[in-house]
mmCIF file of C-alpha atoms and ligand atoms in Angstrom:
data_model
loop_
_atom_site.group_PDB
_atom_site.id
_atom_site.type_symbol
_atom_site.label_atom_id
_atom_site.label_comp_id
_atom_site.label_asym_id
_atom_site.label_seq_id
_atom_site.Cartn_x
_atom_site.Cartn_y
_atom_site.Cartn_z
ATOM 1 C CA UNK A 14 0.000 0.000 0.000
ATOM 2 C CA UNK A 15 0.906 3.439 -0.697
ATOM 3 C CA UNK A 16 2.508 5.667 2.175
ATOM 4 C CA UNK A 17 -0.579 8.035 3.708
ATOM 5 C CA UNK A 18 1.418 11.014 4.791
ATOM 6 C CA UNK A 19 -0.569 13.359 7.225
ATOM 7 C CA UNK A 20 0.965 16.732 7.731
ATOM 8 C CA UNK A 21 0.694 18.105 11.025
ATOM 9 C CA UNK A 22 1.777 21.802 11.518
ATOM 10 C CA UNK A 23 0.602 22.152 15.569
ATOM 11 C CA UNK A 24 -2.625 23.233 14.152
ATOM 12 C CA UNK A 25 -5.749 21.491 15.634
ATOM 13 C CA UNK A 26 -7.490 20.496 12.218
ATOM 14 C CA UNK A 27 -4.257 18.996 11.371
ATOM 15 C CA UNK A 28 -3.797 16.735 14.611
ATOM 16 C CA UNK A 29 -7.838 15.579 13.930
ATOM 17 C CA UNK A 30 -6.654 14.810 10.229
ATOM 18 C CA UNK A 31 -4.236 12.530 11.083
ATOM 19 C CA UNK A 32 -6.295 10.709 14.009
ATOM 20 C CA UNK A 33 -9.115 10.480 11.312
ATOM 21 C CA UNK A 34 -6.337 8.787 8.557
ATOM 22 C CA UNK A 35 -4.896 6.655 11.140
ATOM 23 C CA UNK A 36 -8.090 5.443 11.735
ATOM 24 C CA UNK A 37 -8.914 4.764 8.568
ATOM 25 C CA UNK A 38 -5.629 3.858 6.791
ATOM 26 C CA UNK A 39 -3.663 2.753 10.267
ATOM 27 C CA UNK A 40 0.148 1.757 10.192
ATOM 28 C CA UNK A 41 0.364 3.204 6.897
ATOM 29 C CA UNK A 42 -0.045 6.874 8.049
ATOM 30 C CA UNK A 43 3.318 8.438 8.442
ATOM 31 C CA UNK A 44 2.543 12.029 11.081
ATOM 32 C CA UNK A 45 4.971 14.421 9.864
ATOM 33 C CA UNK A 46 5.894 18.125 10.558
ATOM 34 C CA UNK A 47 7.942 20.404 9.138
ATOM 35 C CA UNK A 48 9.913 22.051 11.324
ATOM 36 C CA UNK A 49 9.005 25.880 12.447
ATOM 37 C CA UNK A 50 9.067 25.003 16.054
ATOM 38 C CA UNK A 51 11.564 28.104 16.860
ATOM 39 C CA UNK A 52 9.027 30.650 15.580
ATOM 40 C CA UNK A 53 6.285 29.127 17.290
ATOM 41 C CA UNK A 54 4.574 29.223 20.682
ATOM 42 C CA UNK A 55 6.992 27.222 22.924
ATOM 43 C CA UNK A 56 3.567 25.593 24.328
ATOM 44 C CA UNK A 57 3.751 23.528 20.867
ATOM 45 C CA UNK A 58 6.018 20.913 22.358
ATOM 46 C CA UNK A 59 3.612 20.195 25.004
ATOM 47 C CA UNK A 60 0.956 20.036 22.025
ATOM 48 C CA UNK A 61 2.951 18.103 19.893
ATOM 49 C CA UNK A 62 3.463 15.285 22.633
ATOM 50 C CA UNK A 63 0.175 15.132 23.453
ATOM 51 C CA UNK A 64 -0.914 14.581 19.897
ATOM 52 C CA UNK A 65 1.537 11.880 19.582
ATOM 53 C CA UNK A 66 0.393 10.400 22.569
ATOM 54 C CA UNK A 67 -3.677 10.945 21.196
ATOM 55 C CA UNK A 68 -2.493 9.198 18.109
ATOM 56 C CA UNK A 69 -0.675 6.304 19.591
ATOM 57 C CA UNK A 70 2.349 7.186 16.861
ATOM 58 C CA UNK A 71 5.761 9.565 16.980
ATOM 59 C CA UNK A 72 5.518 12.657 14.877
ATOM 60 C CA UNK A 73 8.466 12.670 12.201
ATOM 61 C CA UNK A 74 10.312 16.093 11.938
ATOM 62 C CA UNK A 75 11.583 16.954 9.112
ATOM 63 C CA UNK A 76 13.259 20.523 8.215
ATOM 64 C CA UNK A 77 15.242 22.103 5.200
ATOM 65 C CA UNK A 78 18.532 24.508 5.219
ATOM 66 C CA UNK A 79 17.114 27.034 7.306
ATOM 67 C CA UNK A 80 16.641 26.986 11.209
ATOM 68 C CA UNK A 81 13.981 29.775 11.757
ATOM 69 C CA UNK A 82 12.042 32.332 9.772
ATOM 70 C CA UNK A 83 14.407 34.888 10.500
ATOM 71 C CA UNK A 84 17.194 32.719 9.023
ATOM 72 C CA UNK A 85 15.336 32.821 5.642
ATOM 73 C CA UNK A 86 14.681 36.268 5.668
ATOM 74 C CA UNK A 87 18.081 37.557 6.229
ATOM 75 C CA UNK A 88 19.986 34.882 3.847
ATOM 76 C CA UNK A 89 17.182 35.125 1.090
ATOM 77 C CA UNK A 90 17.175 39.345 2.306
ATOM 78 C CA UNK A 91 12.906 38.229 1.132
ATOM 79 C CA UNK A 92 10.349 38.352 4.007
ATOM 80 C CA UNK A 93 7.055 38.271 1.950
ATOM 81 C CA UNK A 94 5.447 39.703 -1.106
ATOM 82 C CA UNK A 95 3.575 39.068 -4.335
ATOM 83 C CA UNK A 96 5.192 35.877 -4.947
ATOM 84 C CA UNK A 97 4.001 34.677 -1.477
ATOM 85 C CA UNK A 98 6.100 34.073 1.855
ATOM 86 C CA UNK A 99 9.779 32.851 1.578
ATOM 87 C CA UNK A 100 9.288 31.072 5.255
ATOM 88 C CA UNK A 101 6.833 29.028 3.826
ATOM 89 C CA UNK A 102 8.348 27.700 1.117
ATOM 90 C CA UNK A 103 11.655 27.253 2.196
ATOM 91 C CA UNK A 104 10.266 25.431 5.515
ATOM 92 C CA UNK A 105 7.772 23.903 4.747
ATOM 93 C CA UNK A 106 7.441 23.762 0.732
ATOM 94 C CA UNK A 107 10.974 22.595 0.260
ATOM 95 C CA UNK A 108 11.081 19.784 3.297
ATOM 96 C CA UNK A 109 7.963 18.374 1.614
ATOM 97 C CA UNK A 110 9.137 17.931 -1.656
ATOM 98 C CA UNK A 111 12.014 16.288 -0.564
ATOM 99 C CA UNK A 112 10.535 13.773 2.092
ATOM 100 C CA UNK A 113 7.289 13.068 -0.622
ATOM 101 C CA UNK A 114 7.393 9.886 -2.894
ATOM 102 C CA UNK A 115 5.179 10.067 -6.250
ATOM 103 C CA UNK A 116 2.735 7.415 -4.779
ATOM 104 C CA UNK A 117 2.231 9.059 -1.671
ATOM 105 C CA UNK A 118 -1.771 9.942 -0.182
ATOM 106 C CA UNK A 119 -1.223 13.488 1.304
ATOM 107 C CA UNK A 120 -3.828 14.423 4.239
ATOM 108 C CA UNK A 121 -3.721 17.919 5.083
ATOM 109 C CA UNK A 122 -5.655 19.546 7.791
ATOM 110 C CA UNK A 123 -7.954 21.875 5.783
ATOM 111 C CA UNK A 124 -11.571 21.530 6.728
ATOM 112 C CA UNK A 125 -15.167 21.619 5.427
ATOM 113 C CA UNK A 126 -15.512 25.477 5.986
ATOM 114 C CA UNK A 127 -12.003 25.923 3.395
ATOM 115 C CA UNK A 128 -12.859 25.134 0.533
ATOM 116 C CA UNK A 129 -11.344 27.836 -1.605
ATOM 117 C CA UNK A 130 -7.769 26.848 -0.357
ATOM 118 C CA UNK A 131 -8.655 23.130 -0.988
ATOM 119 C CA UNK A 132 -9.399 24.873 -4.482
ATOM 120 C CA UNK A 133 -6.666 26.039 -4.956
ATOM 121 C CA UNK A 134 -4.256 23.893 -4.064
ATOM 122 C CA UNK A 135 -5.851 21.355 -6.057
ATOM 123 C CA UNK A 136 -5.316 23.775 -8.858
ATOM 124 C CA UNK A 137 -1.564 24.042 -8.388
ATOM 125 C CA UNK A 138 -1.128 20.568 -7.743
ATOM 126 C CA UNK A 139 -2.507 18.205 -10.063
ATOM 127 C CA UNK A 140 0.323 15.326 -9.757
ATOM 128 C CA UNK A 141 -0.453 14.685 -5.628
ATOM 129 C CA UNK A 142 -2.889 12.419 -4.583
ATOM 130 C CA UNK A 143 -4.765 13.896 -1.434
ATOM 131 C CA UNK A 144 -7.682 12.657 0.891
ATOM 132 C CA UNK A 145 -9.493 15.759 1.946
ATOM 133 C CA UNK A 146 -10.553 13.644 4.756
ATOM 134 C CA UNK A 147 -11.830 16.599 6.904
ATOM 135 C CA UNK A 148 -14.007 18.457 4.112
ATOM 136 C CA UNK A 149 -15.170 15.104 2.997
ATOM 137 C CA UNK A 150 -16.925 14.314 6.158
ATOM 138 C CA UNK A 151 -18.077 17.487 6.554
ATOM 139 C CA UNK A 152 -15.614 18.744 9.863
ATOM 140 C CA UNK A 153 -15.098 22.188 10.273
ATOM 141 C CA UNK A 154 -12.271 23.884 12.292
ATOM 142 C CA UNK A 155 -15.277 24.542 14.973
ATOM 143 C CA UNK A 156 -15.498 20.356 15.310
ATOM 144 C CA UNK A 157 -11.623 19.870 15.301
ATOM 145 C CA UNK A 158 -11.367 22.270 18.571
ATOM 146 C CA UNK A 159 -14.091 20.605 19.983
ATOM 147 C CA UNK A 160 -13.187 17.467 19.235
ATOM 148 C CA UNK A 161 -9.831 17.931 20.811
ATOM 149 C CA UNK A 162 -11.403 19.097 24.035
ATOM 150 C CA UNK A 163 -13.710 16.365 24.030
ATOM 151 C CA UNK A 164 -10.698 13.913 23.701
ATOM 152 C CA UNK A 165 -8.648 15.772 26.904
ATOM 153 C CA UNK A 166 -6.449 17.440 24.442
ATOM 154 C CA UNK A 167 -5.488 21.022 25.415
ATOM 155 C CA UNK A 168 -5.247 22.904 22.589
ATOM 156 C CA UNK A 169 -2.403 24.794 21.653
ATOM 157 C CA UNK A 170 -2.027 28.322 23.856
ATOM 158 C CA UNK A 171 -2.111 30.398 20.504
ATOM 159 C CA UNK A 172 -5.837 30.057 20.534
ATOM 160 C CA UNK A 173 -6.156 30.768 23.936
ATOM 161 C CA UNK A 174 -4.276 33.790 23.594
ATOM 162 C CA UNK A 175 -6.862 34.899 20.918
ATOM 163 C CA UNK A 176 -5.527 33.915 17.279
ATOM 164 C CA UNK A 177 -7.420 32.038 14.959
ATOM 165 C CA UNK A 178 -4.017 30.104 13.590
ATOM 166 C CA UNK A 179 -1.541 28.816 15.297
ATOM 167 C CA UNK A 180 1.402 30.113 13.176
ATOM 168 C CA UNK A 181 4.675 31.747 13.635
ATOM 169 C CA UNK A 182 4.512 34.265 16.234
ATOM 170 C CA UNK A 183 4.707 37.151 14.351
ATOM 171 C CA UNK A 184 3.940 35.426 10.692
ATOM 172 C CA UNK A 185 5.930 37.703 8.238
ATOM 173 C CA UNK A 186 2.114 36.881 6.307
ATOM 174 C CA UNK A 187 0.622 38.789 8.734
ATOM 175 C CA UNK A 188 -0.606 42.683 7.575
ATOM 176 C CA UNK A 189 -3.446 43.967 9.506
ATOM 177 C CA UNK A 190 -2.924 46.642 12.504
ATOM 178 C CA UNK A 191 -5.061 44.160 14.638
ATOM 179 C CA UNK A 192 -2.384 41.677 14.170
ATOM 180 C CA UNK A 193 0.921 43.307 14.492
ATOM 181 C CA UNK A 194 -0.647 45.465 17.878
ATOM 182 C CA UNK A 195 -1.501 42.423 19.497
ATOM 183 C CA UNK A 196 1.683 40.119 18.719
ATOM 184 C CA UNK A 197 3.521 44.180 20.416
ATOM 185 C CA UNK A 198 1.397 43.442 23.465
ATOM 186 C CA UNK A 199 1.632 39.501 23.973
ATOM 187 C CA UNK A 200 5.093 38.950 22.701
ATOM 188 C CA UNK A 201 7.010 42.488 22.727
ATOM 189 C CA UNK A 202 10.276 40.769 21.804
ATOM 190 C CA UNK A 203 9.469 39.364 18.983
ATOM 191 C CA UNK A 204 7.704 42.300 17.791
ATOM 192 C CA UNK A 205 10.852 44.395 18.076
ATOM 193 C CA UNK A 206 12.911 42.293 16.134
ATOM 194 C CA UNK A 207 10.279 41.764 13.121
ATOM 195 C CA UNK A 208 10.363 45.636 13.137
ATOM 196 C CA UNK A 209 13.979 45.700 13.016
ATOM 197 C CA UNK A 210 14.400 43.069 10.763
ATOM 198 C CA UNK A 211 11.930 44.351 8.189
ATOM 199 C CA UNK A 212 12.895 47.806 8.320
ATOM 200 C CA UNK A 213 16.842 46.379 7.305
ATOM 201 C CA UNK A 214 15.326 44.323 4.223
ATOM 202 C CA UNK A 215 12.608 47.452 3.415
ATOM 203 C CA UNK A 216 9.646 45.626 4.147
ATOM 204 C CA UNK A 217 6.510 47.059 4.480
ATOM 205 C CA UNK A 218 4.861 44.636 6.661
ATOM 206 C CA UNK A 219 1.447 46.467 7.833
ATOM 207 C CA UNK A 220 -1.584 47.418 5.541
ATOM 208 C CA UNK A 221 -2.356 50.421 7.805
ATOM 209 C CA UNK A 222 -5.384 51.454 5.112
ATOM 210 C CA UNK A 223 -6.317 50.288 2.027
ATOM 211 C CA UNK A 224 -3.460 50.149 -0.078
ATOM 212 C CA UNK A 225 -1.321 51.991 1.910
ATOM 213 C CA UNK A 226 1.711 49.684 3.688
ATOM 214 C CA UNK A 227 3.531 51.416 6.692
ATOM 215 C CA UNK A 228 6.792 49.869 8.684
ATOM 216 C CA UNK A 229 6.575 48.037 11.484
ATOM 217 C CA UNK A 230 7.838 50.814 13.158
ATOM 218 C CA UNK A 231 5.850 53.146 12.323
ATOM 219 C CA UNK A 232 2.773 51.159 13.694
ATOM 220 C CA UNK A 233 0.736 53.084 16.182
ATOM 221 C CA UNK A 234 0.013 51.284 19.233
ATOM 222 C CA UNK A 235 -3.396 52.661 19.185
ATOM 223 C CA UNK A 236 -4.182 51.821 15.239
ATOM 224 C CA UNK A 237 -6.951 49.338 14.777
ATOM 225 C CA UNK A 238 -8.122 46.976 12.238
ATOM 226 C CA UNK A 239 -11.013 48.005 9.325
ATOM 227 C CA UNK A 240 -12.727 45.023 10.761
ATOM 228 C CA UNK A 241 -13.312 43.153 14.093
ATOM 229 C CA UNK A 242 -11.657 39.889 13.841
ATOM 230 C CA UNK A 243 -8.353 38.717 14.523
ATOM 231 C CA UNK A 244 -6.482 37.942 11.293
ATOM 232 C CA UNK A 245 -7.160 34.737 9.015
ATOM 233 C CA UNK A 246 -3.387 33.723 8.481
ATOM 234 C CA UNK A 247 -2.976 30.379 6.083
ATOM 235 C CA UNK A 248 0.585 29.327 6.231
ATOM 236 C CA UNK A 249 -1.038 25.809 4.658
ATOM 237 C CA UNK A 250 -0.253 23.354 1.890
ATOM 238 C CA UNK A 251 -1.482 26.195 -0.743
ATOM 239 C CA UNK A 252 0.685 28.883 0.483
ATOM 240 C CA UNK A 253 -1.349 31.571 -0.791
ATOM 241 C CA UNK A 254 0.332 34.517 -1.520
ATOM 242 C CA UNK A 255 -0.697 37.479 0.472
ATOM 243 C CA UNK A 256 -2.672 40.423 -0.944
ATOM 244 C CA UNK A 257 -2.003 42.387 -3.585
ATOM 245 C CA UNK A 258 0.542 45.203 -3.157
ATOM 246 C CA UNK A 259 2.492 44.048 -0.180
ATOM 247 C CA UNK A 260 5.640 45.272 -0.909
ATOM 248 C CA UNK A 261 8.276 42.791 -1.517
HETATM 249 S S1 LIG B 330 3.438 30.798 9.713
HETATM 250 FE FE1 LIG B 330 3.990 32.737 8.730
HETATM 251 S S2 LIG B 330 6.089 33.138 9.368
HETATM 252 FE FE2 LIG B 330 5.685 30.948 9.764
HETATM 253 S S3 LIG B 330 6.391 29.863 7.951
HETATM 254 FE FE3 LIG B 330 4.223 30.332 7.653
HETATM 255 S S4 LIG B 330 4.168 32.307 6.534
HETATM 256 FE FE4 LIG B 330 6.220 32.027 7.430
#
């Protein structure tokens, strides 16, 4: 039988993926994650053995050349832009393609309630063979939180803390006001050295109105979003690129 390779990335739809393909394919699921662990919430290692523990199988970690977001940024001097986010291809794109074989069954952990990133990367990749195992059966990201609960797994403390992905802290994807004044507040550090960092490479992180891209530095602390919610950040299999006229 093929490999069935479910890719976990400390998400919560992604951990219910893989219990759902283990489940239904069993010892031929491989759990793998590519490795942003140093950007993330250090509460992802507690996640990430509790998962494995859930699933009853060790996550494999695999990682390319760099060893954290800011590593890409300063050797590739490329944060994000038009063409997408350099992080996500070069740690999570690139890992992929090396670790995949041609007759793999990819499980990814986009739900019911995505289906315009299932769309799309459908689009861009006609040659993988994927089980949309969430959207088939109808689970939204709603049912993957609750599920987790229901199981006695915590969930990751990025959601706790109020964001609706559990991504890099700081995700260089990341442009609204909302966003970048929050990550200031909860994690001040890293804030100061994504506005340092940009402002070296001339990146234009924030949207501060339409069309209109400020520094990081130049962020008020006051300045709030057009809209209410906290920012929709997919750093998923698709990769989206961000909006148009983020400068590069
Ligand atoms: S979550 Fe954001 S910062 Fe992290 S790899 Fe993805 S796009 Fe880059």
């Amino acid at each position: 039988m093929s490999r069935v390779i479910a890719w976990f990335s400390h998400g919560a739809a992604s951990a219910v993926a893989a219990k759902l393909a283990i489940e239904k394919y069993g010892d031929a699921v491989e759990v793998v994650y590519c490795d942003t662990s140093r950007d993330e919430h250090p509460d992802n290692l507690r996640f990430r053995a509790q998962v494995e523990k859930w699933l009853g199988k060790h996550v494999t970690v695999i990682a390319g050349k760099y060893a954290s977001i800011e590593d890409v940024a300063d050797k590739e001097r490329y944060m994000a832009g038009s063409k997408g986010a350099k992080c996500t291809v070069e740690m999570k794109k690139v890992p992929r393609f090396a670790f995949q074989r041609v007759d793999d069954i990819h499980v990814f952990g986009l739900t019911h309630d995505e289906p315009r990133r299932i769309k799309n990367f459908v689009a861009n990749n006609h040659d993988l063979q994927c089980d949309w195992i969430l959207a088939d059966l109808g689970w939204e990201k709603k049912h993957c939180f609750e599920y987790l609960r229901s199981e006695g797994v915590e969930l990751p403390a990025m959601y706790a803390l109020g964001y609706r992905n559990n991504n890099c802290i700081g995700c260089f994807k990341a442009s609204s006001p909302g966003y970048w004044n929050k990550i200031r507040r909860d994690f001040p550090e890293v804030f100061a050295r994504r506005a340092e960092q940009s402002r070296a490479l001339g990146v234009k992180l924030v949207e501060s109105s339409h069309h209109n891209r400020i520094f990081l530095d130049e962020l008020s602390p006051d300045a709030k979003d057009h809209y209410s919610r906290v920012e929709n950040i997919s750093c998923g299999p698709e990769c989206a690129p961000p909006a148009p006229g983020r400068t590069p």
